[in-house]
Structures are given as structure tokens and as C-alpha cells.
PDB file of C-alpha atoms in Angstrom:
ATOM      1  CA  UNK A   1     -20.861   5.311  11.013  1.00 97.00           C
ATOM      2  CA  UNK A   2     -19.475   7.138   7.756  1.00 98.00           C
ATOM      3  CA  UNK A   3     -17.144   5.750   5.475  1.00 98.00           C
ATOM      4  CA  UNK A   4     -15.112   8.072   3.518  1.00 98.00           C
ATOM      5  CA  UNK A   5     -13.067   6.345   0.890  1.00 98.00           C
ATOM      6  CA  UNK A   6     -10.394   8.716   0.084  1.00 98.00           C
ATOM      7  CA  UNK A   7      -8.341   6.616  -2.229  1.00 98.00           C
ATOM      8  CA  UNK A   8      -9.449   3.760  -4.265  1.00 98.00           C
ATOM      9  CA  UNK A   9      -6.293   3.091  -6.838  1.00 98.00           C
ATOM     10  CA  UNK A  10      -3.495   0.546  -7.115  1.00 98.00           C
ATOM     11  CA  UNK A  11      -0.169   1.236  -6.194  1.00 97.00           C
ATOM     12  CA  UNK A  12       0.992   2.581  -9.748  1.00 97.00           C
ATOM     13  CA  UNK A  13      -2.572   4.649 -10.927  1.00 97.00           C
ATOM     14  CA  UNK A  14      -2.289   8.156 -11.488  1.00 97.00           C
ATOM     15  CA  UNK A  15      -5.673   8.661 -12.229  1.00 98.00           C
ATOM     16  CA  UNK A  16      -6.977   8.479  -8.564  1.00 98.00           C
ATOM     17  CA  UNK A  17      -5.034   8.069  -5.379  1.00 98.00           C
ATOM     18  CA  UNK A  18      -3.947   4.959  -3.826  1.00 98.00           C
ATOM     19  CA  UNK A  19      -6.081   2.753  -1.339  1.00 98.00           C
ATOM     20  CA  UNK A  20      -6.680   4.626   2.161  1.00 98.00           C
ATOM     21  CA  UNK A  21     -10.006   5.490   3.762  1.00 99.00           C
ATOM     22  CA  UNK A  22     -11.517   7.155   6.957  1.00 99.00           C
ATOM     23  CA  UNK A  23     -14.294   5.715   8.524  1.00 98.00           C
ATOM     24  CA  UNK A  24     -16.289   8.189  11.303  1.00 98.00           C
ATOM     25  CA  UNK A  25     -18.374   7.344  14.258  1.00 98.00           C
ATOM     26  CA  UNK A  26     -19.481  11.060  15.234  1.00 96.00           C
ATOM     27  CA  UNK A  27     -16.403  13.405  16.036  1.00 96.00           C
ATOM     28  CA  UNK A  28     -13.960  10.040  15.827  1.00 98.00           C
ATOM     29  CA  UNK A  29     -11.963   9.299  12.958  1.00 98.00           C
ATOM     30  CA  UNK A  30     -10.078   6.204  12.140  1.00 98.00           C
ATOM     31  CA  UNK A  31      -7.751   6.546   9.286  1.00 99.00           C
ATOM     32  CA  UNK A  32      -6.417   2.747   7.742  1.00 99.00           C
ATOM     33  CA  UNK A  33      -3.413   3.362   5.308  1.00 98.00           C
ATOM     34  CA  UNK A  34      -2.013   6.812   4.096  1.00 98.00           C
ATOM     35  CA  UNK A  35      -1.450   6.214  -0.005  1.00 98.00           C
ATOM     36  CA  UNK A  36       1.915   6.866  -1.530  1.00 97.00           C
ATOM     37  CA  UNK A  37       2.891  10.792  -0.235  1.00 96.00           C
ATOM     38  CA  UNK A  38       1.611  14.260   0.570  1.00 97.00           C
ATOM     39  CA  UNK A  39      -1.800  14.028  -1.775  1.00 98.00           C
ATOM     40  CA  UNK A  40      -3.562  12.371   1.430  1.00 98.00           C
ATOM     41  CA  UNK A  41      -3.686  15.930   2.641  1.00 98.00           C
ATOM     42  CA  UNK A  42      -5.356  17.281  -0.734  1.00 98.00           C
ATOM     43  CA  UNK A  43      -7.579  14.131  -0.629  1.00 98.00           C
ATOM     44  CA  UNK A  44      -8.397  15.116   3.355  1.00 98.00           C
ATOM     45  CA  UNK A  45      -9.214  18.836   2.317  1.00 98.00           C
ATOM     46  CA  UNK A  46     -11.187  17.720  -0.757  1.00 98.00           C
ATOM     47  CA  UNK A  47     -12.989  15.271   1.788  1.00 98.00           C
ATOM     48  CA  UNK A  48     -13.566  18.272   4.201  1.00 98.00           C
ATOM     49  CA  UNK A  49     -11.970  16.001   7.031  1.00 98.00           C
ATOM     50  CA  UNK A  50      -9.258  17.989   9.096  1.00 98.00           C
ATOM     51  CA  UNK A  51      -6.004  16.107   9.764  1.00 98.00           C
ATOM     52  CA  UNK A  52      -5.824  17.243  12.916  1.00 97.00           C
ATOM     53  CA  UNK A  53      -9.037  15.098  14.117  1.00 98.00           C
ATOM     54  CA  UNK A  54      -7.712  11.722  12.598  1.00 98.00           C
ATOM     55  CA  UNK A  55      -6.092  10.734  16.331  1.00 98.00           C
ATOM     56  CA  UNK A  56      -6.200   6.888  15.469  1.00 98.00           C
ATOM     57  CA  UNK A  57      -4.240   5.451  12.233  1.00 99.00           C
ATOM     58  CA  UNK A  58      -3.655   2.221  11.301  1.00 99.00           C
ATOM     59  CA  UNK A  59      -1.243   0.889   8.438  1.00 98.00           C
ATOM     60  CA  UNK A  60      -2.031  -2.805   6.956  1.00 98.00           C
ATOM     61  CA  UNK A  61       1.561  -3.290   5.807  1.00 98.00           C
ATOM     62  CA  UNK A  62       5.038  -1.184   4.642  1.00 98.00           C
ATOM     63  CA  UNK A  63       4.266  -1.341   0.494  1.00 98.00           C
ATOM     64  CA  UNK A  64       4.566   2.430  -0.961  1.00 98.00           C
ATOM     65  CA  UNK A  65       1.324   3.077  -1.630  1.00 98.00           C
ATOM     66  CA  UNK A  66      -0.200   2.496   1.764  1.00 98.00           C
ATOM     67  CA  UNK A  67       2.547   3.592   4.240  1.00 98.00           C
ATOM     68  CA  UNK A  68       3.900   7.075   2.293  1.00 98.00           C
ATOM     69  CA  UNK A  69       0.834   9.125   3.507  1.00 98.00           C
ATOM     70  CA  UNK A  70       1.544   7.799   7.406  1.00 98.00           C
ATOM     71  CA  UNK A  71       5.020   8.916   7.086  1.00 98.00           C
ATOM     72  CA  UNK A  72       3.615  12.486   6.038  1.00 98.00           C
ATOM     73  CA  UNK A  73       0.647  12.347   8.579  1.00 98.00           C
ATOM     74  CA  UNK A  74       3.720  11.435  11.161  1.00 98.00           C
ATOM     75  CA  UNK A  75       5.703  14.542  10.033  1.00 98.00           C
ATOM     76  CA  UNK A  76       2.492  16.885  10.302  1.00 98.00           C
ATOM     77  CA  UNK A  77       1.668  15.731  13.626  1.00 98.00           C
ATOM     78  CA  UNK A  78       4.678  15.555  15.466  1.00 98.00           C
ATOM     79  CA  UNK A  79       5.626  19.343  13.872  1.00 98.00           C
ATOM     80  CA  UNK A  80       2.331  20.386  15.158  1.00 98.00           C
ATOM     81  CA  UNK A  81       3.112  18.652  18.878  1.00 98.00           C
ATOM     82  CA  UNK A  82       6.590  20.032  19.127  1.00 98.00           C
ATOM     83  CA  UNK A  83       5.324  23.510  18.699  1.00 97.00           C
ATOM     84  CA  UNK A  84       2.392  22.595  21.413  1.00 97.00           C
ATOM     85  CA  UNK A  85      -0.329  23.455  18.686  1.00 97.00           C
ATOM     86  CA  UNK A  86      -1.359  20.090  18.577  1.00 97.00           C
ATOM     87  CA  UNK A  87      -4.661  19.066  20.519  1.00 93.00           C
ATOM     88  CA  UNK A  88      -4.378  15.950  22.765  1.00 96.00           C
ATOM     89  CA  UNK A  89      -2.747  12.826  21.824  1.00 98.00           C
ATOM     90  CA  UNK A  90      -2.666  10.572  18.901  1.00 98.00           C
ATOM     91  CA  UNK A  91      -2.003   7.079  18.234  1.00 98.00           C
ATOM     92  CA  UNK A  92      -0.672   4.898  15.070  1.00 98.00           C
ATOM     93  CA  UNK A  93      -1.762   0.749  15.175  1.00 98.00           C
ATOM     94  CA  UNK A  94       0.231  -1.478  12.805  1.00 98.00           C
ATOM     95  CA  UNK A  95       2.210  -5.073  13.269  1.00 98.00           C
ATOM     96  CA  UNK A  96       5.290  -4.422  15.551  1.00 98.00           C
ATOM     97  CA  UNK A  97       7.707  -4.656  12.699  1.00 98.00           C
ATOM     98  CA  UNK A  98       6.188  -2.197  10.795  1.00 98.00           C
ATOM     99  CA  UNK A  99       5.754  -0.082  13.541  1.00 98.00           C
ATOM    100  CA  UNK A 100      10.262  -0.574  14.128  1.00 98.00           C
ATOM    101  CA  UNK A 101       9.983   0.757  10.588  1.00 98.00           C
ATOM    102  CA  UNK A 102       7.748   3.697  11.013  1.00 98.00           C
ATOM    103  CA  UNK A 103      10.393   4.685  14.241  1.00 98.00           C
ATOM    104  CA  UNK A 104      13.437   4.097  12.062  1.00 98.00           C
ATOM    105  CA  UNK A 105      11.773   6.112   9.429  1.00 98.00           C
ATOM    106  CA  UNK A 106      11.223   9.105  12.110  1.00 98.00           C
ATOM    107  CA  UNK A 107      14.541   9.286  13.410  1.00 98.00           C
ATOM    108  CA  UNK A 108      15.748   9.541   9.749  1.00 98.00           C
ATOM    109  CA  UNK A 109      13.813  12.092   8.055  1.00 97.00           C
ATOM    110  CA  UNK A 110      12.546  14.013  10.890  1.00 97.00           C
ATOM    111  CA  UNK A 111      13.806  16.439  13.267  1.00 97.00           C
ATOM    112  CA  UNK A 112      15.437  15.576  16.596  1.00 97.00           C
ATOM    113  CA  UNK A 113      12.441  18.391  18.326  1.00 97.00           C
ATOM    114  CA  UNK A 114       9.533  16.196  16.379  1.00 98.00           C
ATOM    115  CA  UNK A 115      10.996  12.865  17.037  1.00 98.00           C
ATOM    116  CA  UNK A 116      10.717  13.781  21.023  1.00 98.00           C
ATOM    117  CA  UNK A 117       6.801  13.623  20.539  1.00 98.00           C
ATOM    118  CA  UNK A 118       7.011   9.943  19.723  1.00 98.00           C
ATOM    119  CA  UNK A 119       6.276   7.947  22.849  1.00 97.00           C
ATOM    120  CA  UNK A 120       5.149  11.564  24.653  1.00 97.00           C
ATOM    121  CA  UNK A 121       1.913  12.836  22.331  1.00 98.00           C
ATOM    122  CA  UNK A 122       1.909   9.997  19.199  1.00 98.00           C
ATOM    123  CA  UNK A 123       2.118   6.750  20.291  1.00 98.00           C
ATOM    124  CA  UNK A 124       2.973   4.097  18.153  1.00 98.00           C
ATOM    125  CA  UNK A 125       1.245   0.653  19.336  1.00 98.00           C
ATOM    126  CA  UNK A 126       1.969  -2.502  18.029  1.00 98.00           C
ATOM    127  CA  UNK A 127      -0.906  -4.715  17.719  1.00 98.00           C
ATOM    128  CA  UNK A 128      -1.306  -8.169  19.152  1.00 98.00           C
ATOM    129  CA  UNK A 129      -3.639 -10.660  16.894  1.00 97.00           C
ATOM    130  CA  UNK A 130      -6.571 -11.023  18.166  1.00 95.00           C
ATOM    131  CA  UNK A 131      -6.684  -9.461  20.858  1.00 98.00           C
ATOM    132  CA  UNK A 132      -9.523  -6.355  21.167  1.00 98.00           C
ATOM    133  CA  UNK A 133      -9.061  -2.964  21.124  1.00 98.00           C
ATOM    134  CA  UNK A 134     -11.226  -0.096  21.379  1.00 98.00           C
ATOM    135  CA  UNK A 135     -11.288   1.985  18.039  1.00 98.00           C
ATOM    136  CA  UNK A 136     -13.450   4.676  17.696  1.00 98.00           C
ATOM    137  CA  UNK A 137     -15.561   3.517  20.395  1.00 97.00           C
ATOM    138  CA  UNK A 138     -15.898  -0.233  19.185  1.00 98.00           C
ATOM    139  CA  UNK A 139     -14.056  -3.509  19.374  1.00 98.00           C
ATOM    140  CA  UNK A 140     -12.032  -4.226  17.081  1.00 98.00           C
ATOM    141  CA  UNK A 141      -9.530  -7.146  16.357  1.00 98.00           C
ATOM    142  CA  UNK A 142      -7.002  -7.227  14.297  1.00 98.00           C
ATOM    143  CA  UNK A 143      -5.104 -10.059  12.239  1.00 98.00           C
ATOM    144  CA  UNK A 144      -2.652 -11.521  10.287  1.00 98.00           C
ATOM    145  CA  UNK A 145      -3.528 -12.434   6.622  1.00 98.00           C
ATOM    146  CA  UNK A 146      -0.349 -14.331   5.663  1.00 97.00           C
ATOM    147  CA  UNK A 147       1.064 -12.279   2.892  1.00 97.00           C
ATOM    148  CA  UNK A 148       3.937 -13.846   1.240  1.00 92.00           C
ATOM    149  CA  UNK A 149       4.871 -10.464  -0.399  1.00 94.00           C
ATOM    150  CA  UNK A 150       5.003  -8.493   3.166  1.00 97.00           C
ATOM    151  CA  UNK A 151       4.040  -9.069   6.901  1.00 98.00           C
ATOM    152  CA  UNK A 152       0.113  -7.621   6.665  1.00 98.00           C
ATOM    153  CA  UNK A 153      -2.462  -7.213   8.944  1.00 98.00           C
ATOM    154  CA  UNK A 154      -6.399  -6.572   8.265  1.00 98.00           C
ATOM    155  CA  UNK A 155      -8.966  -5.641  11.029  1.00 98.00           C
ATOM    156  CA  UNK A 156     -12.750  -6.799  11.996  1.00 98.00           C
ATOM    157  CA  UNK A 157     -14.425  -3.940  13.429  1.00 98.00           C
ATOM    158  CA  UNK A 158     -17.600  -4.948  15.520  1.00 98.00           C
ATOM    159  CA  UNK A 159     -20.362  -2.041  14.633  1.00 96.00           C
ATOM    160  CA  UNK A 160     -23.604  -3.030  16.573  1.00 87.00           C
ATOM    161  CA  UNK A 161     -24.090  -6.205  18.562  1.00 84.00           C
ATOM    162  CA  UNK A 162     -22.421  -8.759  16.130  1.00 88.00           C
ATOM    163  CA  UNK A 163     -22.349  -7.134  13.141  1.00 97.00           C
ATOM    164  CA  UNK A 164     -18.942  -6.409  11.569  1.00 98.00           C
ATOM    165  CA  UNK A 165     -17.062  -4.656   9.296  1.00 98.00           C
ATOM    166  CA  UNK A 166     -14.078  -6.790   8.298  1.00 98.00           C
ATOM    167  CA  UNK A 167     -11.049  -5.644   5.701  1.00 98.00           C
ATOM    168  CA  UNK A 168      -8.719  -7.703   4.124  1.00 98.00           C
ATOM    169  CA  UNK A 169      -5.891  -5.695   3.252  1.00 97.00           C
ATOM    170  CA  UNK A 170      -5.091  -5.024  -0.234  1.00 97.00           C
ATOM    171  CA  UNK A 171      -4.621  -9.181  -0.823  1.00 97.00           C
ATOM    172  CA  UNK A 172      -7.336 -11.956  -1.521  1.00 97.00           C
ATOM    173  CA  UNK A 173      -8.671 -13.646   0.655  1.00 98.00           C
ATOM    174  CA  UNK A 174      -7.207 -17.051   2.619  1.00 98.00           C
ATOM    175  CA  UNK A 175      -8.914 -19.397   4.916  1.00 97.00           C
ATOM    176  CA  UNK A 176      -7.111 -17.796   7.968  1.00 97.00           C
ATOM    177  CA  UNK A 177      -9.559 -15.034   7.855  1.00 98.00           C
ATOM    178  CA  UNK A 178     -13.050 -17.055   7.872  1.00 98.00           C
ATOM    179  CA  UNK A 179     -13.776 -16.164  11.258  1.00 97.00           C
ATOM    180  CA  UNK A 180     -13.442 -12.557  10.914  1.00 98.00           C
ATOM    181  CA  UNK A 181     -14.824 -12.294   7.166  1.00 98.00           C
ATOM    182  CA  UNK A 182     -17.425 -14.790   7.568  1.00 98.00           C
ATOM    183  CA  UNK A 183     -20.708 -12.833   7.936  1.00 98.00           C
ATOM    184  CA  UNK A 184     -19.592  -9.689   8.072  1.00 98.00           C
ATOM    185  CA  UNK A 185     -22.182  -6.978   7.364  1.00 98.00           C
ATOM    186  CA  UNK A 186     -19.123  -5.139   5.422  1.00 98.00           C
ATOM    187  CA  UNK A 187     -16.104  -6.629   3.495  1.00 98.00           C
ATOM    188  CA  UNK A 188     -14.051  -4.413   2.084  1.00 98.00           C
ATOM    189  CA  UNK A 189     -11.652  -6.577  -0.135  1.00 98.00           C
ATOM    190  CA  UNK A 190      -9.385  -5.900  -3.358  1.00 98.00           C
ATOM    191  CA  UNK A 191     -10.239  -6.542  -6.764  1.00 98.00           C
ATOM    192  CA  UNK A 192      -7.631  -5.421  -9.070  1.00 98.00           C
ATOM    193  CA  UNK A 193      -9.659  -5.808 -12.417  1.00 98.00           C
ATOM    194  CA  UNK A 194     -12.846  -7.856 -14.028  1.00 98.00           C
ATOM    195  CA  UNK A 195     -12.295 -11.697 -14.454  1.00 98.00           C
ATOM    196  CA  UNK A 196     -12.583 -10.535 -18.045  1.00 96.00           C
ATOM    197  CA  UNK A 197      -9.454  -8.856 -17.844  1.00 98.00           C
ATOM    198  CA  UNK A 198      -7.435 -11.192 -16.198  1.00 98.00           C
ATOM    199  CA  UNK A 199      -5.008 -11.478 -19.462  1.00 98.00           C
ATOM    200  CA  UNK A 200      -4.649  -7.335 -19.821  1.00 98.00           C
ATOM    201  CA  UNK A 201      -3.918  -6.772 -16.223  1.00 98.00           C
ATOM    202  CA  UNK A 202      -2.785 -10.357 -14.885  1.00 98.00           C
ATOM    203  CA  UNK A 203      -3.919  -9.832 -11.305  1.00 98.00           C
ATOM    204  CA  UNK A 204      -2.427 -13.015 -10.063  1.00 97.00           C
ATOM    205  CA  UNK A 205       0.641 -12.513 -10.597  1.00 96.00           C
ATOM    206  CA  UNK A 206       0.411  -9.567  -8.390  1.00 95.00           C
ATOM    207  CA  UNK A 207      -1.050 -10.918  -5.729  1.00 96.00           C
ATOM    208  CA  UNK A 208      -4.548 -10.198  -6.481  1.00 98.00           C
ATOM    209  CA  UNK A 209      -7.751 -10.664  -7.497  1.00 98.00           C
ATOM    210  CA  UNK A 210     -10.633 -10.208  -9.645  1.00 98.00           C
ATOM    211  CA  UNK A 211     -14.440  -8.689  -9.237  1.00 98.00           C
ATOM    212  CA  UNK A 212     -15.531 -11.521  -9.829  1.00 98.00           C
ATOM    213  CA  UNK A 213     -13.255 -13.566  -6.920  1.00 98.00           C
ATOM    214  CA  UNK A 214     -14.354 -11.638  -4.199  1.00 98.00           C
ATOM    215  CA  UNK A 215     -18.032 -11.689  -5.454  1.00 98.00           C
ATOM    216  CA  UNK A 216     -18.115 -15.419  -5.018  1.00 98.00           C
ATOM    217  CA  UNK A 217     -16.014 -15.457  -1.558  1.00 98.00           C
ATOM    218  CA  UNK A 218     -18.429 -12.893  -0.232  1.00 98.00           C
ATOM    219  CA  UNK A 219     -21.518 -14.794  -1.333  1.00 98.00           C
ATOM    220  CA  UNK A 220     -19.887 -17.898   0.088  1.00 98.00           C
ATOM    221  CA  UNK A 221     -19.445 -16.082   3.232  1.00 98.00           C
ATOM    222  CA  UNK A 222     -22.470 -15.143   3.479  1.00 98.00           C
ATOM    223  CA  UNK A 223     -21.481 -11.295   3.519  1.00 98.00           C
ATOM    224  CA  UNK A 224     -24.295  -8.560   3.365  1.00 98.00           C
ATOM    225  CA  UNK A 225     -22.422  -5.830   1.768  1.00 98.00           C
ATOM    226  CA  UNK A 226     -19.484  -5.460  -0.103  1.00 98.00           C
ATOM    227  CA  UNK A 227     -16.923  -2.765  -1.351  1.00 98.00           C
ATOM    228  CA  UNK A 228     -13.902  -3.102  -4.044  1.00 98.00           C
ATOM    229  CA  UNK A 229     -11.096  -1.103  -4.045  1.00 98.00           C
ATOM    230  CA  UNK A 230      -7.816  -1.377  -4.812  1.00 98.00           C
ATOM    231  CA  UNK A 231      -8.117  -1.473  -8.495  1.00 98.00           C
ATOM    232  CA  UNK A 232      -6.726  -0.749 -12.239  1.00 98.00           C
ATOM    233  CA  UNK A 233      -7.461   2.700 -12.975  1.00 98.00           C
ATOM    234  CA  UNK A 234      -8.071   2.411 -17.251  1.00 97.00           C
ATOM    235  CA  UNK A 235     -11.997   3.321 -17.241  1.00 97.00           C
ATOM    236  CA  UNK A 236     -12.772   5.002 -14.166  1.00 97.00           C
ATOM    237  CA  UNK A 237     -15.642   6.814 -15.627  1.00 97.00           C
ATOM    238  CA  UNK A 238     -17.385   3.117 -16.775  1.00 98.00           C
ATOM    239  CA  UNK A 239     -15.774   1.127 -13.600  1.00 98.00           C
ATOM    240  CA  UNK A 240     -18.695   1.253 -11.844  1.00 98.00           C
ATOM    241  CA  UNK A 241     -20.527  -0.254 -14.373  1.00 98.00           C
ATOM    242  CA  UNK A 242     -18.638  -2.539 -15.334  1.00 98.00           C
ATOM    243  CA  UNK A 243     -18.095  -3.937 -12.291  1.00 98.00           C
ATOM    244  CA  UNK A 244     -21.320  -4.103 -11.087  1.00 98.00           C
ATOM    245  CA  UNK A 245     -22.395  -5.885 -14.148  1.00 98.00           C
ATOM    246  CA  UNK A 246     -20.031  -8.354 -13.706  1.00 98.00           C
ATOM    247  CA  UNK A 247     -19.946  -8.988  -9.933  1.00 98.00           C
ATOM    248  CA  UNK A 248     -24.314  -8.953 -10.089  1.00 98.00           C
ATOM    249  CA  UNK A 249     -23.351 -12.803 -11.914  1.00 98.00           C
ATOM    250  CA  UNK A 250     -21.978 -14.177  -8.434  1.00 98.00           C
ATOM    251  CA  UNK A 251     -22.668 -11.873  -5.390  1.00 98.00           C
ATOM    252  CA  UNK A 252     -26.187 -11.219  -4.280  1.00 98.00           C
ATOM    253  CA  UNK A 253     -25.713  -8.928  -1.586  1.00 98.00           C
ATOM    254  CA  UNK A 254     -25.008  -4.807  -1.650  1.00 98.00           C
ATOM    255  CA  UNK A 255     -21.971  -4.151  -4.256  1.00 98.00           C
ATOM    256  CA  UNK A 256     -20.057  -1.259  -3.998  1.00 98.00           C
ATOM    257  CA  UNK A 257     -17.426   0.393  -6.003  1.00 98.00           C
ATOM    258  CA  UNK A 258     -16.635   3.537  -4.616  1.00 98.00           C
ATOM    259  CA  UNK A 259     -15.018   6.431  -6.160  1.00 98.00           C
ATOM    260  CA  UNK A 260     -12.366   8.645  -4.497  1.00 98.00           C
ATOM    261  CA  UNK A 261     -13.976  11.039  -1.732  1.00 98.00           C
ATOM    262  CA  UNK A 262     -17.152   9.197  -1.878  1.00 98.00           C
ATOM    263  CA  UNK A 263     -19.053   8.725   1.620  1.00 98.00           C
ATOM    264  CA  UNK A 264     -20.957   5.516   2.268  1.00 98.00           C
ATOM    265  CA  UNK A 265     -23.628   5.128   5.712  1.00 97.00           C
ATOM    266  CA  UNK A 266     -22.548   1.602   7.232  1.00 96.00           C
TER     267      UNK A 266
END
């Protein structure tokens, strides 16, 4: 399985694109989260991933910067369907009020001819915690991570045997997730800035954390692997770097900090 990170950005940076990624298991795509507009189709094109073949979606929660894209994927695939140009059927996985929003949000801003696909070709699915689905070819569960900012949901994706792949959203942490984060082969988790820039950037306040937060939950954890996203976008060129440097102090396992369009082999 590929990774493909396609945005790795807060909500407000302008110097990369929001939070989204695809992850690939041969000819399957899974997108999770769209960004905030039409630049997930430059970011797609850039990638060299066609947005025709992402047939499964899934959107953690309705903030801006993760559910924008969807609502452009949504008008690009349903235009495609209602002029039968689109091959086979798609599907969109979220929480079932976000996915009253996304069918609000159709019958608004699209036309009557594309909104007829919904239900027909794209099928909007709400998902039930814990209970498994089949993504991509493997089980996956998805859950609730009590956000007190917005109804979210994260996923644990099961890769080979036991091993799993578990993201948290764009939020810290809580103890509701320890069965799906604990021992995961993969986190992918948020980390806003460094712990040494908690008074420039005040992560907390926003409902996030720092590199070095989810370096010491992940070694806690007993995680293998672990990718940060989600973050301040001042010194992309040295963020790598520094983040590494700083989350080395408390995690022990594989750090990542991936730039936009970067691939990673699970």
C-alpha cells in the first residue's frame, strides 16, 4: 500500500494545501478529506492520480479545510455520471450528519440532472462506529473521537493480519481511541507546531497539539511508525528538520513529516 499525502497544511496556510491524502492498494484508491476547494484537483494532477479512479472518499468532519475539496470532487463526479461518462459507481463514507450536510449541500449548488446521480451512481453511506467495512480491499472501522469543536470521525484500517493503520482526525488524541491507536503500525495524528512554539502558534487553544505530544502518545502506545500533518506552515523548507529533531527526544519509532505530494510504502 502507497500513501500519497496530497495536503499537509492547517486550515489557514497558503503555503501548501490543507490536510487530505490518498492511500492506494494496487488500482484502489481511498481518498480521506478533500482540503478547502478546487486545488485538490491541481494537487491530484501534480500527484499523477486521476480523479476519476478515487471511487471511495471519506470526510472526518464538516470544517472548511477538509470538506471543500468533497464538495468539488461531488460536483465533478456527478457532472461526469449525468452525462454517462463516468465509469462505475462511487461511494462517499462520513458520520450521518455530515453526510445530511453533504446532500443539503448538493441540492443547493448543484444541478437538478447531477443531483439525480446521488443514490443512483454516488452513494453517500453513513458510517456506523465500529462496525467493519471493506475499504480498498481491507477492514476497516471507523470511530468517533469526541470533538467538542464538530461531530468527527477517524478510521483504523487493518493492512496485514493485525497490523493497522489508525488516523485521528485533525484533533489530539483522547482515551476513546486506545483500542484503535494502540499498536498501530501507522498513526497518522496532528501536530500543529514544535512544543517550542507553543507561545507563537498556541496550539491548544485550537484544539491541537504539538510534535512533541503525539511523539510521547505514540511511544506510549507502543506505535511503530508515525506521520504529522496538519501543521503551521512558517518554515516548510526546515520543518522536517525541525521536527524530527525535536520529536527524536520522545518517540523511538519511524517519524515522518511528509511534504505535499510525497508517497510513503506502508
Amino acid at each position: 500500500m502507497k500513501l500519497t499525502m496530497l495536503g499537509t497544511g492547517h486550515a489557514m496556510a497558503t503555503k501548501c494545501y490543507n490536510t487530505c491524502f490518498v492511500l492506494r492498494e494496487g488500482d484502489q484508491h481511498f481518498l480521506v478529506d478533500g482540503g478547502g476547494g478546487n486545488g485538490i484537483f491541481r494537487q491530484l494532477q501534480d500527484a499523477g492520480i486521476r480523479w476519476e479512479d478515487l471511487k471511495t472518499i471519506f470526510v472526518t468532519h464538516k470544517h472548511v479545510d477538509h470538506v471543500l475539496g468533497i464538495v468539488w470532487m461531488m460536483r465533478k463526479i456527478c457532472a461526469s455520471m449525468s452525462k454517462n461518462s463516468y465509469p462505475g459507481e462511487a461511494a462517499i463514507f462520513a458520520h450521518a450528519e455530515l453526510i445530511e450536510m453533504l446532500k443539503e449541500i448538493a441540492h443547493m449548488l448543484l444541478q437538478e440532472k447531477e443531483v439525480n446521480c446521488i443514490g443512483r451512481q454516488l452513494h453517500l453511506v453513513p458510517v456506523v462506529e465500529n462496525k467493519p467495512y471493506e475499504i480498498i480491499g481491507h477492514k476497516t472501522l471507523f470511530f468517533d473521537i469526541q470533538s467538542k469543536k464538530a461531530k468527527q470521525y477517524g478510521f483504523t484500517m487493518y493492512l496485514d493480519g493485525n497490523e493497522k493503520l489508525t488516523c485521528c482526525g485533525d484533533e489530539p488524541y483522547r482515551a476513546c481511541e486506545k483500542q484503535y491507536v494502540s499498536g498501530s503500525k501507522w498513526l497518522l495524528h496532528e501536530a500543529f507546531c514544535l512544543h517550542s512554539q507553543v507561545g507563537l502558534f498556541a496550539p491548544y487553544e485550537k484544539h491541537h497539539s504539538t510534535v512533541k505530544d503525539a511523539c510521547q502518545l505514540a511511544e506510549r502506545l507502543q506505535v511503530r511508525n508515525l506521520l504529522l500533518y496538519h501543521t503551521e506552515d512558517s518554515n516548510l523548507h526546515n520543518r522536517k528538520k525541525l521536527y524530527r529533531e525535536e520529536g527524536a527526544n520522545y518517540f523511538r519509532g519511524g517519524l515522518y513529516i511528509p511534504d505535499d505530494l510525497e508517497v510513503i510504502e506502508l
